[in-house]
Short mmCIF file of the N, C-alpha and C atoms (twelve columns), coordinates in Angstrom:
data_MODEL
# 
_entry.id   MODEL 
# 
loop_
_atom_site.group_PDB 
_atom_site.id 
_atom_site.type_symbol 
_atom_site.label_atom_id 
_atom_site.label_alt_id 
_atom_site.label_comp_id 
_atom_site.label_asym_id 
_atom_site.label_seq_id 
_atom_site.Cartn_x 
_atom_site.Cartn_y 
_atom_site.Cartn_z 
_atom_site.pdbx_PDB_model_num 
ATOM 1   N N  . UNK A 1  -23.083 259.227 -97.387 1 
ATOM 2   C CA . UNK A 1  -22.566 258.008 -96.783 1 
ATOM 3   C C  . UNK A 1  -23.620 257.364 -95.883 1 
ATOM 4   N N  . UNK A 2  -24.358 258.182 -95.179 1 
ATOM 5   C CA . UNK A 2  -25.357 257.648 -94.257 1 
ATOM 6   C C  . UNK A 2  -26.483 256.940 -95.003 1 
ATOM 7   N N  . UNK A 3  -26.907 257.473 -96.151 1 
ATOM 8   C CA . UNK A 3  -27.976 256.830 -96.911 1 
ATOM 9   C C  . UNK A 3  -27.495 255.526 -97.529 1 
ATOM 10  N N  . UNK A 4  -26.182 255.448 -97.773 1 
ATOM 11  C CA . UNK A 4  -25.614 254.225 -98.323 1 
ATOM 12  C C  . UNK A 4  -25.800 253.053 -97.349 1 
ATOM 13  N N  . UNK A 5  -25.660 253.315 -96.069 1 
ATOM 14  C CA . UNK A 5  -25.841 252.278 -95.057 1 
ATOM 15  C C  . UNK A 5  -27.289 252.159 -94.605 1 
ATOM 16  N N  . UNK A 6  -28.005 253.253 -94.635 1 
ATOM 17  C CA . UNK A 6  -29.371 253.255 -94.116 1 
ATOM 18  C C  . UNK A 6  -30.318 252.446 -94.993 1 
ATOM 19  N N  . UNK A 7  -30.178 252.537 -96.291 1 
ATOM 20  C CA . UNK A 7  -31.099 251.840 -97.193 1 
ATOM 21  C C  . UNK A 7  -31.034 250.320 -97.026 1 
ATOM 22  N N  . UNK A 8  -29.861 249.698 -97.084 1 
ATOM 23  C CA . UNK A 8  -29.835 248.246 -96.874 1 
ATOM 24  C C  . UNK A 8  -30.290 247.843 -95.468 1 
ATOM 25  N N  . UNK A 9  -29.977 248.680 -94.484 1 
ATOM 26  C CA . UNK A 9  -30.389 248.381 -93.119 1 
ATOM 27  C C  . UNK A 9  -31.910 248.407 -92.981 1 
ATOM 28  N N  . UNK A 10 -32.550 249.379 -93.599 1 
ATOM 29  C CA . UNK A 10 -34.010 249.470 -93.553 1 
ATOM 30  C C  . UNK A 10 -34.636 248.281 -94.276 1 
ATOM 31  N N  . UNK A 11 -34.106 247.928 -95.430 1 
ATOM 32  C CA . UNK A 11 -34.628 246.784 -96.180 1 
ATOM 33  C C  . UNK A 11 -34.476 245.507 -95.350 1 
ATOM 34  N N  . UNK A 12 -33.334 245.350 -94.716 1 
ATOM 35  C CA . UNK A 12 -33.111 244.180 -93.875 1 
ATOM 36  C C  . UNK A 12 -34.106 244.137 -92.721 1 
ATOM 37  N N  . UNK A 13 -34.282 245.252 -92.048 1 
ATOM 38  C CA . UNK A 13 -35.168 245.294 -90.878 1 
ATOM 39  C C  . UNK A 13 -36.635 245.101 -91.257 1 
ATOM 40  N N  . UNK A 14 -37.029 245.516 -92.436 1 
ATOM 41  C CA . UNK A 14 -38.436 245.411 -92.831 1 
ATOM 42  C C  . UNK A 14 -38.756 244.027 -93.396 1 
ATOM 43  N N  . UNK A 15 -37.878 243.467 -94.206 1 
ATOM 44  C CA . UNK A 15 -38.192 242.223 -94.905 1 
ATOM 45  C C  . UNK A 15 -37.493 240.993 -94.328 1 
ATOM 46  N N  . UNK A 16 -36.207 241.072 -94.152 1 
ATOM 47  C CA . UNK A 16 -35.439 239.880 -93.799 1 
ATOM 48  C C  . UNK A 16 -35.591 239.506 -92.327 1 
ATOM 49  N N  . UNK A 17 -35.420 240.455 -91.437 1 
ATOM 50  C CA . UNK A 17 -35.439 240.152 -90.002 1 
ATOM 51  C C  . UNK A 17 -36.762 239.542 -89.534 1 
ATOM 52  N N  . UNK A 18 -37.924 240.096 -89.889 1 
ATOM 53  C CA . UNK A 18 -39.169 239.463 -89.422 1 
ATOM 54  C C  . UNK A 18 -39.355 238.041 -89.956 1 
ATOM 55  N N  . UNK A 19 -39.041 237.841 -91.224 1 
ATOM 56  C CA . UNK A 19 -39.169 236.505 -91.804 1 
ATOM 57  C C  . UNK A 19 -38.218 235.527 -91.119 1 
ATOM 58  N N  . UNK A 20 -37.013 235.979 -90.877 1 
ATOM 59  C CA . UNK A 20 -36.017 235.166 -90.206 1 
ATOM 60  C C  . UNK A 20 -36.508 234.772 -88.809 1 
ATOM 61  N N  . UNK A 21 -37.019 235.721 -88.055 1 
ATOM 62  C CA . UNK A 21 -37.510 235.436 -86.707 1 
ATOM 63  C C  . UNK A 21 -38.701 234.482 -86.719 1 
ATOM 64  N N  . UNK A 22 -39.617 234.693 -87.633 1 
ATOM 65  C CA . UNK A 22 -40.794 233.820 -87.721 1 
ATOM 66  C C  . UNK A 22 -40.367 232.384 -88.013 1 
ATOM 67  N N  . UNK A 23 -39.509 232.208 -88.997 1 
ATOM 68  C CA . UNK A 23 -39.066 230.859 -89.355 1 
ATOM 69  C C  . UNK A 23 -38.241 230.218 -88.240 1 
ATOM 70  N N  . UNK A 24 -37.435 231.014 -87.567 1 
ATOM 71  C CA . UNK A 24 -36.615 230.497 -86.475 1 
ATOM 72  C C  . UNK A 24 -37.482 229.964 -85.341 1 
ATOM 73  N N  . UNK A 25 -38.432 230.757 -84.896 1 
ATOM 74  C CA . UNK A 25 -39.253 230.337 -83.763 1 
ATOM 75  C C  . UNK A 25 -40.255 229.256 -84.144 1 
ATOM 76  N N  . UNK A 26 -40.661 229.196 -85.384 1 
ATOM 77  C CA . UNK A 26 -41.530 228.107 -85.831 1 
ATOM 78  C C  . UNK A 26 -40.772 226.781 -85.766 1 
ATOM 79  N N  . UNK A 27 -39.518 226.793 -86.222 1 
ATOM 80  C CA . UNK A 27 -38.736 225.557 -86.178 1 
ATOM 81  C C  . UNK A 27 -38.429 225.157 -84.736 1 
ATOM 82  N N  . UNK A 28 -38.193 226.118 -83.862 1 
ATOM 83  C CA . UNK A 28 -37.955 225.816 -82.447 1 
ATOM 84  C C  . UNK A 28 -39.186 225.177 -81.820 1 
ATOM 85  N N  . UNK A 29 -40.357 225.666 -82.165 1 
ATOM 86  C CA . UNK A 29 -41.600 225.130 -81.610 1 
ATOM 87  C C  . UNK A 29 -41.817 223.695 -82.090 1 
ATOM 88  N N  . UNK A 30 -41.514 223.418 -83.359 1 
ATOM 89  C CA . UNK A 30 -41.687 222.065 -83.889 1 
ATOM 90  C C  . UNK A 30 -40.729 221.091 -83.222 1 
ATOM 91  N N  . UNK A 31 -39.519 221.528 -82.955 1 
ATOM 92  C CA . UNK A 31 -38.545 220.671 -82.290 1 
ATOM 93  C C  . UNK A 31 -38.982 220.410 -80.852 1 
ATOM 94  N N  . UNK A 32 -39.583 221.395 -80.216 1 
ATOM 95  C CA . UNK A 32 -40.020 221.252 -78.835 1 
ATOM 96  C C  . UNK A 32 -41.142 220.256 -78.649 1 
ATOM 97  N N  . UNK A 33 -41.905 219.980 -79.686 1 
ATOM 98  C CA . UNK A 33 -43.021 219.048 -79.570 1 
ATOM 99  C C  . UNK A 33 -42.564 217.596 -79.600 1 
ATOM 100 N N  . UNK A 34 -41.355 217.322 -79.987 1 
ATOM 101 C CA . UNK A 34 -40.848 215.956 -80.020 1 
ATOM 102 C C  . UNK A 34 -41.211 215.247 -81.309 1 
ATOM 103 N N  . UNK A 35 -41.159 213.942 -81.252 1 
ATOM 104 C CA . UNK A 35 -41.420 213.131 -82.437 1 
ATOM 105 C C  . UNK A 35 -42.917 212.954 -82.647 1 
ATOM 106 N N  . UNK A 36 -43.301 212.938 -83.897 1 
ATOM 107 C CA . UNK A 36 -44.702 212.666 -84.222 1 
ATOM 108 C C  . UNK A 36 -44.942 211.156 -84.120 1 
ATOM 109 N N  . UNK A 37 -46.188 210.750 -84.205 1 
ATOM 110 C CA . UNK A 37 -46.514 209.329 -84.129 1 
ATOM 111 C C  . UNK A 37 -45.879 208.530 -85.243 1 
ATOM 112 N N  . UNK A 38 -45.884 209.102 -86.439 1 
ATOM 113 C CA . UNK A 38 -45.276 208.429 -87.593 1 
ATOM 114 C C  . UNK A 38 -43.770 208.288 -87.408 1 
ATOM 115 N N  . UNK A 39 -43.127 209.344 -86.911 1 
ATOM 116 C CA . UNK A 39 -41.685 209.287 -86.691 1 
ATOM 117 C C  . UNK A 39 -41.332 208.288 -85.590 1 
ATOM 118 N N  . UNK A 40 -42.156 208.222 -84.560 1 
ATOM 119 C CA . UNK A 40 -41.922 207.273 -83.480 1 
ATOM 120 C C  . UNK A 40 -42.054 205.835 -83.978 1 
ATOM 121 N N  . UNK A 41 -43.040 205.581 -84.812 1 
ATOM 122 C CA . UNK A 41 -43.221 204.247 -85.392 1 
ATOM 123 C C  . UNK A 41 -42.035 203.881 -86.282 1 
ATOM 124 N N  . UNK A 42 -41.561 204.838 -87.066 1 
ATOM 125 C CA . UNK A 42 -40.406 204.594 -87.932 1 
ATOM 126 C C  . UNK A 42 -39.161 204.308 -87.088 1 
ATOM 127 N N  . UNK A 43 -39.009 205.021 -85.984 1 
ATOM 128 C CA . UNK A 43 -37.875 204.796 -85.093 1 
ATOM 129 C C  . UNK A 43 -37.919 203.390 -84.497 1 
ATOM 130 N N  . UNK A 44 -39.103 202.935 -84.108 1 
ATOM 131 C CA . UNK A 44 -39.247 201.580 -83.566 1 
ATOM 132 C C  . UNK A 44 -38.903 200.531 -84.616 1 
ATOM 133 N N  . UNK A 45 -39.345 200.745 -85.857 1 
ATOM 134 C CA . UNK A 45 -39.033 199.804 -86.936 1 
ATOM 135 C C  . UNK A 45 -37.529 199.746 -87.196 1 
ATOM 136 N N  . UNK A 46 -36.886 200.905 -87.193 1 
ATOM 137 C CA . UNK A 46 -35.440 200.938 -87.424 1 
ATOM 138 C C  . UNK A 46 -34.687 200.253 -86.288 1 
ATOM 139 N N  . UNK A 47 -35.143 200.438 -85.058 1 
ATOM 140 C CA . UNK A 47 -34.501 199.776 -83.920 1 
ATOM 141 C C  . UNK A 47 -34.654 198.265 -84.029 1 
ATOM 142 N N  . UNK A 48 -35.817 197.815 -84.456 1 
ATOM 143 C CA . UNK A 48 -36.054 196.382 -84.632 1 
ATOM 144 C C  . UNK A 48 -35.148 195.813 -85.723 1 
ATOM 145 N N  . UNK A 49 -35.022 196.525 -86.825 1 
ATOM 146 C CA . UNK A 49 -34.133 196.076 -87.904 1 
ATOM 147 C C  . UNK A 49 -32.681 196.038 -87.434 1 
ATOM 148 N N  . UNK A 50 -32.282 197.017 -86.637 1 
ATOM 149 C CA . UNK A 50 -30.907 197.057 -86.136 1 
ATOM 150 C C  . UNK A 50 -30.627 195.865 -85.228 1 
ATOM 151 N N  . UNK A 51 -31.589 195.497 -84.390 1 
ATOM 152 C CA . UNK A 51 -31.409 194.330 -83.524 1 
ATOM 153 C C  . UNK A 51 -31.292 193.053 -84.355 1 
ATOM 154 N N  . UNK A 52 -32.108 192.942 -85.395 1 
ATOM 155 C CA . UNK A 52 -32.019 191.777 -86.279 1 
ATOM 156 C C  . UNK A 52 -30.681 191.702 -86.985 1 
ATOM 157 N N  . UNK A 53 -30.194 192.842 -87.438 1 
ATOM 158 C CA . UNK A 53 -28.895 192.871 -88.115 1 
ATOM 159 C C  . UNK A 53 -27.774 192.519 -87.142 1 
ATOM 160 N N  . UNK A 54 -27.904 192.961 -85.889 1 
ATOM 161 C CA . UNK A 54 -26.886 192.644 -84.895 1 
ATOM 162 C C  . UNK A 54 -26.825 191.131 -84.658 1 
ATOM 163 N N  . UNK A 55 -27.976 190.488 -84.601 1 
ATOM 164 C CA . UNK A 55 -28.003 189.032 -84.429 1 
ATOM 165 C C  . UNK A 55 -27.379 188.335 -85.636 1 
ATOM 166 N N  . UNK A 56 -27.660 188.828 -86.828 1 
ATOM 167 C CA . UNK A 56 -27.064 188.238 -88.032 1 
ATOM 168 C C  . UNK A 56 -25.550 188.379 -88.027 1 
ATOM 169 N N  . UNK A 57 -25.073 189.544 -87.626 1 
ATOM 170 C CA . UNK A 57 -23.623 189.779 -87.597 1 
ATOM 171 C C  . UNK A 57 -22.954 188.830 -86.612 1 
ATOM 172 N N  . UNK A 58 -23.567 188.643 -85.441 1 
ATOM 173 C CA . UNK A 58 -22.983 187.718 -84.463 1 
ATOM 174 C C  . UNK A 58 -22.936 186.297 -85.016 1 
ATOM 175 N N  . UNK A 59 -23.986 185.891 -85.721 1 
ATOM 176 C CA . UNK A 59 -24.011 184.559 -86.326 1 
ATOM 177 C C  . UNK A 59 -22.913 184.425 -87.379 1 
ATOM 178 N N  . UNK A 60 -22.778 185.440 -88.221 1 
ATOM 179 C CA . UNK A 60 -21.729 185.403 -89.250 1 
ATOM 180 C C  . UNK A 60 -20.338 185.376 -88.630 1 
ATOM 181 N N  . UNK A 61 -20.139 186.110 -87.539 1 
ATOM 182 C CA . UNK A 61 -18.842 186.100 -86.872 1 
ATOM 183 C C  . UNK A 61 -18.540 184.720 -86.295 1 
ATOM 184 N N  . UNK A 62 -19.550 184.055 -85.742 1 
ATOM 185 C CA . UNK A 62 -19.341 182.701 -85.217 1 
ATOM 186 C C  . UNK A 62 -18.948 181.745 -86.340 1 
ATOM 187 N N  . UNK A 63 -19.616 181.863 -87.479 1 
ATOM 188 C CA . UNK A 63 -19.288 181.009 -88.626 1 
ATOM 189 C C  . UNK A 63 -17.863 181.274 -89.092 1 
ATOM 190 N N  . UNK A 64 -17.504 182.543 -89.201 1 
ATOM 191 C CA . UNK A 64 -16.142 182.875 -89.631 1 
ATOM 192 C C  . UNK A 64 -15.111 182.421 -88.611 1 
ATOM 193 N N  . UNK A 65 -15.424 182.528 -87.317 1 
ATOM 194 C CA . UNK A 65 -14.484 182.070 -86.291 1 
ATOM 195 C C  . UNK A 65 -14.215 180.575 -86.412 1 
ATOM 196 N N  . UNK A 66 -15.245 179.808 -86.736 1 
ATOM 197 C CA . UNK A 66 -15.053 178.356 -86.834 1 
ATOM 198 C C  . UNK A 66 -14.378 177.955 -88.148 1 
ATOM 199 N N  . UNK A 67 -14.675 178.655 -89.228 1 
ATOM 200 C CA . UNK A 67 -14.117 178.273 -90.531 1 
ATOM 201 C C  . UNK A 67 -12.780 178.938 -90.833 1 
ATOM 202 N N  . UNK A 68 -12.585 180.153 -90.377 1 
ATOM 203 C CA . UNK A 68 -11.330 180.876 -90.623 1 
ATOM 204 C C  . UNK A 68 -10.940 181.609 -89.342 1 
ATOM 205 N N  . UNK A 69 -10.235 180.920 -88.445 1 
ATOM 206 C CA . UNK A 69 -9.952  181.492 -87.124 1 
ATOM 207 C C  . UNK A 69 -9.174  182.819 -87.149 1 
ATOM 208 N N  . UNK A 70 -8.387  183.060 -88.166 1 
ATOM 209 C CA . UNK A 70 -7.573  184.285 -88.202 1 
ATOM 210 C C  . UNK A 70 -8.163  185.347 -89.118 1 
ATOM 211 N N  . UNK A 71 -9.444  185.400 -89.254 1 
ATOM 212 C CA . UNK A 71 -10.062 186.358 -90.180 1 
ATOM 213 C C  . UNK A 71 -10.051 187.787 -89.642 1 
ATOM 214 N N  . UNK A 72 -9.935  187.927 -88.357 1 
ATOM 215 C CA . UNK A 72 -9.976  189.290 -87.774 1 
ATOM 216 C C  . UNK A 72 -8.673  189.982 -87.918 1 
# 
């Protein structure tokens, strides 16, 4: 019975656990560094597009308010 549990436990401790720890802490380190320059530029572009879309939506709402007052 003991060897039945010991074998998978040894395999886990030798192969799975170290790989798991390495990948875990590597991902934590990457998250800790923040956004890269490319990601920051993409974020700025998306924010700019969102502001433009917000202005368009307000314009469309004004048009709908004047042409169809009960559209909401």
